[in-house]
Tab-separated table of C-alpha atoms and ligand atoms in Angstrom:
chain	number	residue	atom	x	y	z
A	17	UNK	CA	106.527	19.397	-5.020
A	18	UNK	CA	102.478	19.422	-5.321
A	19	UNK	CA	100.803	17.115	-7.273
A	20	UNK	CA	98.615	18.576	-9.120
A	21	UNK	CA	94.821	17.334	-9.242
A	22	UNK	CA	93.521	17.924	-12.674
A	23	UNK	CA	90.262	15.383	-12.322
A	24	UNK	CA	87.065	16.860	-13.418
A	25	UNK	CA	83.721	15.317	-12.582
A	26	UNK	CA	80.947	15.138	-15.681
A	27	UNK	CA	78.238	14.914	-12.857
A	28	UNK	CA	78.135	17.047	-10.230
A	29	UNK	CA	79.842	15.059	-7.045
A	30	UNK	CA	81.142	15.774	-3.666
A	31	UNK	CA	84.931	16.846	-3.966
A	32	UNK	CA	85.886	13.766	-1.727
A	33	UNK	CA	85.296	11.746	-4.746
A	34	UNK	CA	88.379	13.233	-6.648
A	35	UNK	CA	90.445	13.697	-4.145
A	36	UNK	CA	90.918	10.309	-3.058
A	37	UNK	CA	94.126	8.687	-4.901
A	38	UNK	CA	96.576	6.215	-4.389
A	39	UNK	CA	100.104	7.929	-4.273
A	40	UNK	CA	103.099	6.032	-3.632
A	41	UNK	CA	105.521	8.334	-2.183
A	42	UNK	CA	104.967	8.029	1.235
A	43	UNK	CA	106.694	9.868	4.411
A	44	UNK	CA	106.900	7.395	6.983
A	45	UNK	CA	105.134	8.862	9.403
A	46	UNK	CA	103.266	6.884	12.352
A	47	UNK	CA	99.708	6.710	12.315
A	48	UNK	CA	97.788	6.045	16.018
A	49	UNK	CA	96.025	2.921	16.764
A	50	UNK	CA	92.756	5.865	17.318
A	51	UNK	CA	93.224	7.368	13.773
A	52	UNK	CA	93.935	3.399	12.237
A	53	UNK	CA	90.626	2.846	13.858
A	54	UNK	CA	88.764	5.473	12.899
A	55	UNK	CA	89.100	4.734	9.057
A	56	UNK	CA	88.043	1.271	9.819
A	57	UNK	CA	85.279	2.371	11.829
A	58	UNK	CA	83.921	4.408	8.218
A	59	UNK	CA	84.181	0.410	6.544
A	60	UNK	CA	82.260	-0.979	9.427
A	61	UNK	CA	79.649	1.040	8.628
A	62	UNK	CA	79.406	-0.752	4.756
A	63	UNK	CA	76.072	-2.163	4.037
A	64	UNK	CA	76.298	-6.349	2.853
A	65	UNK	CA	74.082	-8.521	1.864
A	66	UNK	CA	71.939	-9.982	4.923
A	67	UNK	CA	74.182	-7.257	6.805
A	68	UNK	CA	76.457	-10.212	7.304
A	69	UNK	CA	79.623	-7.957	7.684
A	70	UNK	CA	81.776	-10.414	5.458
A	71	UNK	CA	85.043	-8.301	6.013
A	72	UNK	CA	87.867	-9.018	7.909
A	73	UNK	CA	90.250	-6.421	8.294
A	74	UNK	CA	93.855	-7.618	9.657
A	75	UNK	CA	96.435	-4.606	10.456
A	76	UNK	CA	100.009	-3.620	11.624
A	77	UNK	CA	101.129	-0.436	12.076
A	78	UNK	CA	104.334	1.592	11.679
A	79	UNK	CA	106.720	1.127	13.706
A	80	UNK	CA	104.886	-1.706	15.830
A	81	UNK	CA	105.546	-5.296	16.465
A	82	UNK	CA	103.647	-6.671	13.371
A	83	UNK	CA	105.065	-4.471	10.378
A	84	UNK	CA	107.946	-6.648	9.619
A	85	UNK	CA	105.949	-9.345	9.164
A	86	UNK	CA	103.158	-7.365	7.037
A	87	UNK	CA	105.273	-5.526	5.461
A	88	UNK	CA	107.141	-8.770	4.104
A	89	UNK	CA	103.763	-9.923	2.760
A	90	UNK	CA	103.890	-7.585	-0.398
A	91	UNK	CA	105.234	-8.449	-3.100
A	92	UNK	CA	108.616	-7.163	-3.722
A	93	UNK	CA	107.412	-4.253	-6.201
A	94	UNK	CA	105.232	-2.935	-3.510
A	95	UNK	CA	107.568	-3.308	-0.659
A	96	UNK	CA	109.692	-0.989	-2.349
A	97	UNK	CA	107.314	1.804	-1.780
A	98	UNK	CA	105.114	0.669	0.956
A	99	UNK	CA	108.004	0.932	3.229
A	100	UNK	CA	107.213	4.187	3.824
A	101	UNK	CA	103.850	3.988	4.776
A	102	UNK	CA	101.952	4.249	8.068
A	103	UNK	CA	99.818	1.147	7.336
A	104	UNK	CA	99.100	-1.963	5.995
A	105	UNK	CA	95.632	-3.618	5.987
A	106	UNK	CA	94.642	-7.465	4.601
A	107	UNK	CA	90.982	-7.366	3.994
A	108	UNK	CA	89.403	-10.517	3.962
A	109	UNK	CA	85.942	-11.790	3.417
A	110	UNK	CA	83.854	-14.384	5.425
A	111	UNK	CA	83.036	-16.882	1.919
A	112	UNK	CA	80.164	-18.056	4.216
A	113	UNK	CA	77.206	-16.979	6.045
A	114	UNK	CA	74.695	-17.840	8.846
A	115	UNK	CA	71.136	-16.714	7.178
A	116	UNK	CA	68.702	-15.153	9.372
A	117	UNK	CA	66.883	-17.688	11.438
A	118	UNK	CA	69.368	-20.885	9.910
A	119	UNK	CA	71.721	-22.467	11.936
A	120	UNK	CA	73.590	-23.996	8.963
A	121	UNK	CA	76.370	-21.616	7.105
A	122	UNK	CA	75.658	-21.210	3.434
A	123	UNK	CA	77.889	-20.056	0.456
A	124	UNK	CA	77.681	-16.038	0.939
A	125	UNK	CA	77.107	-14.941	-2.554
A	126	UNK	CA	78.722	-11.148	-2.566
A	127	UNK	CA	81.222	-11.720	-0.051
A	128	UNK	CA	83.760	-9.977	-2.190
A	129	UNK	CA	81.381	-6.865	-3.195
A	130	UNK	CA	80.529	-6.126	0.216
A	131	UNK	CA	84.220	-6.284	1.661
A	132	UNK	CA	84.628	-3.982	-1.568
A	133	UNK	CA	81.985	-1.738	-0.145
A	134	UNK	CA	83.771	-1.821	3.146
A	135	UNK	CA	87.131	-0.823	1.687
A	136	UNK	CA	85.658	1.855	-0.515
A	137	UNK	CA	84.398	3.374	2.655
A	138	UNK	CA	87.970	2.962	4.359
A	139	UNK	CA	89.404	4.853	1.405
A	140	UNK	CA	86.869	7.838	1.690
A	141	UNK	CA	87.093	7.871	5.532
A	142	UNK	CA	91.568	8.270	5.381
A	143	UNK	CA	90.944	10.411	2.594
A	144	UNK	CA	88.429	12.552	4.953
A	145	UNK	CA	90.860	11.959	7.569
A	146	UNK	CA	94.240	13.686	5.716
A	147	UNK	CA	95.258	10.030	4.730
A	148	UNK	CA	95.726	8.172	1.840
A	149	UNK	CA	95.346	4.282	1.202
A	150	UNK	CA	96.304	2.376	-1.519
A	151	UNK	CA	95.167	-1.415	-2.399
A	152	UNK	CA	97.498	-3.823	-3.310
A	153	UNK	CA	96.593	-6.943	-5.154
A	154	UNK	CA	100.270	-7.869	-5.101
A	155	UNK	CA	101.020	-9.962	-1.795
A	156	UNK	CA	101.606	-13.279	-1.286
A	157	UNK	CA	98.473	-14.664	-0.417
A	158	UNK	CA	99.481	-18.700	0.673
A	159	UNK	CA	101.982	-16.588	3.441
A	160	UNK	CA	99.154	-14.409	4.124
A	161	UNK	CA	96.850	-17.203	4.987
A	162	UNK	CA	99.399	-19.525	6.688
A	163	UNK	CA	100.985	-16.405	8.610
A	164	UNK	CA	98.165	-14.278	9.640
A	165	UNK	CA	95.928	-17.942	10.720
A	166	UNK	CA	93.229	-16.948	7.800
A	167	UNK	CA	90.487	-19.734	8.336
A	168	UNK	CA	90.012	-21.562	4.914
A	169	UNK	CA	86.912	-20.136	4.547
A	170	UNK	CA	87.556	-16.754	4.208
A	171	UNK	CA	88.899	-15.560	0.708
A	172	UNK	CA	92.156	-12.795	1.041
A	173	UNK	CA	90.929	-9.729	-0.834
A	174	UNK	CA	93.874	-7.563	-1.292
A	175	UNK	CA	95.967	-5.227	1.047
A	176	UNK	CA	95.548	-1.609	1.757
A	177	UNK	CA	98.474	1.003	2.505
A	178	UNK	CA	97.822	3.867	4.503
A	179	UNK	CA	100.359	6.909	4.745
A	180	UNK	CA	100.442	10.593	4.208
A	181	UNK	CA	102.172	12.323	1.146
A	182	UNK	CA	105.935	12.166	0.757
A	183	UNK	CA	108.239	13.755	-1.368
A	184	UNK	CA	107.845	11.739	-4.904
A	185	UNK	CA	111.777	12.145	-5.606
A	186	UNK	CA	111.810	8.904	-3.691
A	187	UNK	CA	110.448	7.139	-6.213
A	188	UNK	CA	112.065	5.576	-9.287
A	189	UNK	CA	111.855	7.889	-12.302
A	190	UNK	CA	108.846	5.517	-13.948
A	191	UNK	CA	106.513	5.960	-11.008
A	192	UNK	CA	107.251	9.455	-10.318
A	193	UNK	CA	105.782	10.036	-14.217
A	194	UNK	CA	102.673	8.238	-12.818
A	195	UNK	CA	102.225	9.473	-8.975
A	196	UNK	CA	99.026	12.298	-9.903
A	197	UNK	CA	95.403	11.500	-9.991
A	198	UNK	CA	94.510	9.288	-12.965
A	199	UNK	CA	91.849	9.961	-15.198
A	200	UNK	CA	88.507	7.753	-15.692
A	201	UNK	CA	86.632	6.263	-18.577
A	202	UNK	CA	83.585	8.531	-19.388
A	203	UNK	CA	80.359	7.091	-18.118
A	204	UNK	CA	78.813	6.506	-21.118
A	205	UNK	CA	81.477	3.428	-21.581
A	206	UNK	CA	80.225	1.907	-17.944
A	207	UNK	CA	76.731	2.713	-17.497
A	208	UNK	CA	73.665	1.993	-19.623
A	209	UNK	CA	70.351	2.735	-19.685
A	210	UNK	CA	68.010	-0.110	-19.926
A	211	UNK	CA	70.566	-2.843	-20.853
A	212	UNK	CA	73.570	-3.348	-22.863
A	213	UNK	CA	73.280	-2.019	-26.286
A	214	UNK	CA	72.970	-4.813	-28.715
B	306	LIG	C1	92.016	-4.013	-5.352
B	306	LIG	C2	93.147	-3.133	-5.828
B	306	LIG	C3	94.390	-3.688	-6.040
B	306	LIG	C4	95.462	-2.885	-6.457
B	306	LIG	N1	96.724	-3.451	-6.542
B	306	LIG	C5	97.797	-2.639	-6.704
B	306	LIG	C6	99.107	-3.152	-6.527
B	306	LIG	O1	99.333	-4.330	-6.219
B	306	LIG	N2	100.146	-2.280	-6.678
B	306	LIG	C7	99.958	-0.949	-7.001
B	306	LIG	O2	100.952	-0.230	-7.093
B	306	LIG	N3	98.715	-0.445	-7.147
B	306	LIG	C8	97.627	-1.242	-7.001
B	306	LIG	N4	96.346	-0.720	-7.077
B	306	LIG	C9	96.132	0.719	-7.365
B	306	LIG	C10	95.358	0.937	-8.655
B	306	LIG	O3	96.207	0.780	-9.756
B	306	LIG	C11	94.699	2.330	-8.605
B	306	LIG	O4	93.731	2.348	-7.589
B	306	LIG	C12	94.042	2.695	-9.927
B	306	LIG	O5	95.017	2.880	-10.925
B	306	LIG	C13	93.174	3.954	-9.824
B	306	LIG	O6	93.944	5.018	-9.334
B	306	LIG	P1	93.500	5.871	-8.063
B	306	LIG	O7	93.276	4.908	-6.926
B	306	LIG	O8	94.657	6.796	-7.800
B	306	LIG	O9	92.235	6.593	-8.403
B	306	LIG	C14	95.257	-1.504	-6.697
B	306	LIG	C15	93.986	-0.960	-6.474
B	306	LIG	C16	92.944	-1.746	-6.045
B	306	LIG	C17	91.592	-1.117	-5.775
């Protein structure tokens, strides 16, 4: 079955934009440590604050000796369906930086935006690339710290699936009524000109 798209930009964009999603029916197929790195080589590329490069970006792979383990890290809701996928990335963020010049580490104020910036680019990049990711706020983040050696100073973002299109019968009946393209709020709710109106 193909899902159909039915996302309409107000603005003209590039088509990228809209066709990026997060499905959930995924086909298990295995993804290559070159084509894993490629995507991650697009969130490299992120600009940060200081370009400090906050983002940490921890991975297994399908069908290779860590995916157990990640895989065990979602919650169970997300396990159910992630199982399928080629994928699974922690990004993390560095919650401190060295300033230019300073050899003291100070509180890195936008940490979190800039790994955000880093996974939007990841999520252009698969989509680019024929894949699809999907971020997952649901994992256990104490195991993820404890089991992947996360240094207390870095802050666990969220984790990413990565996998191709599957067949959506897969899925339970309730997310097979929401595996399309969702919609957005218009812009005129998010963006205002010269302030919020009063
Ligand atoms: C940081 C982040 C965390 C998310 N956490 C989850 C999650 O735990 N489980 C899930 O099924 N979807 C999760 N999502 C998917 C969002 O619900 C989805 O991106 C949003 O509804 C917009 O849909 P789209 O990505 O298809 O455009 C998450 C997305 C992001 C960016």
């Amino acid at each position: 079955m193909t899902i159909e798209n039915t996302r309409v930009a107000d603005h003209p964009i590039n088509r990228i934009f809209l066709d990026r999603w997060s499905p959930r029916a995924f086909d298990g197929s295995a993804i290559s440590e070159e084509e894993l790195l490629t995507i991650l080589e697009a969130a490299r590329w992120a600009p940060s604050s200081y370009n400090s490069q906050p983002w940490r970006f921890l991975y297994a792979r399908r069908d290779n000796a860590h995916w157990d383990k990640f895989l065990g890290l979602l919650n169970e809701f997300n396990q159910s369906w992630a199982k399928l996928g080629s994928a699974i990335v922690f990004v993390v963020s560095e919650t401190t930086m060295l300033p230019p010049g300073k050899d003291q580490r100070v509180p890195a104020y936008s940490h979190s935006f800039d790994a955000g910036a880093a996974w939007g680019y990841m999520a252009l990049q698969a989509a680019m690339s024929g894949w699809y990711c999907h971020g997952m706020v649901g994992i256990e983040m104490d195991r993820i710290r404890t089991e992947l050696n996360v240094p207390a100073d870095c802050r666990i973002e969220a984790g990413i699936a990565i996998g191709k299109l599957g067949p959506i019968t897969q899925l339970p009946d309730f997310l097979q009524a929401r595996e399309a393209p969702s919609p957005r709020k218009p812009l005129a709710e998010t963006a205002f000109e010269g302030g919020f109106p009063s």
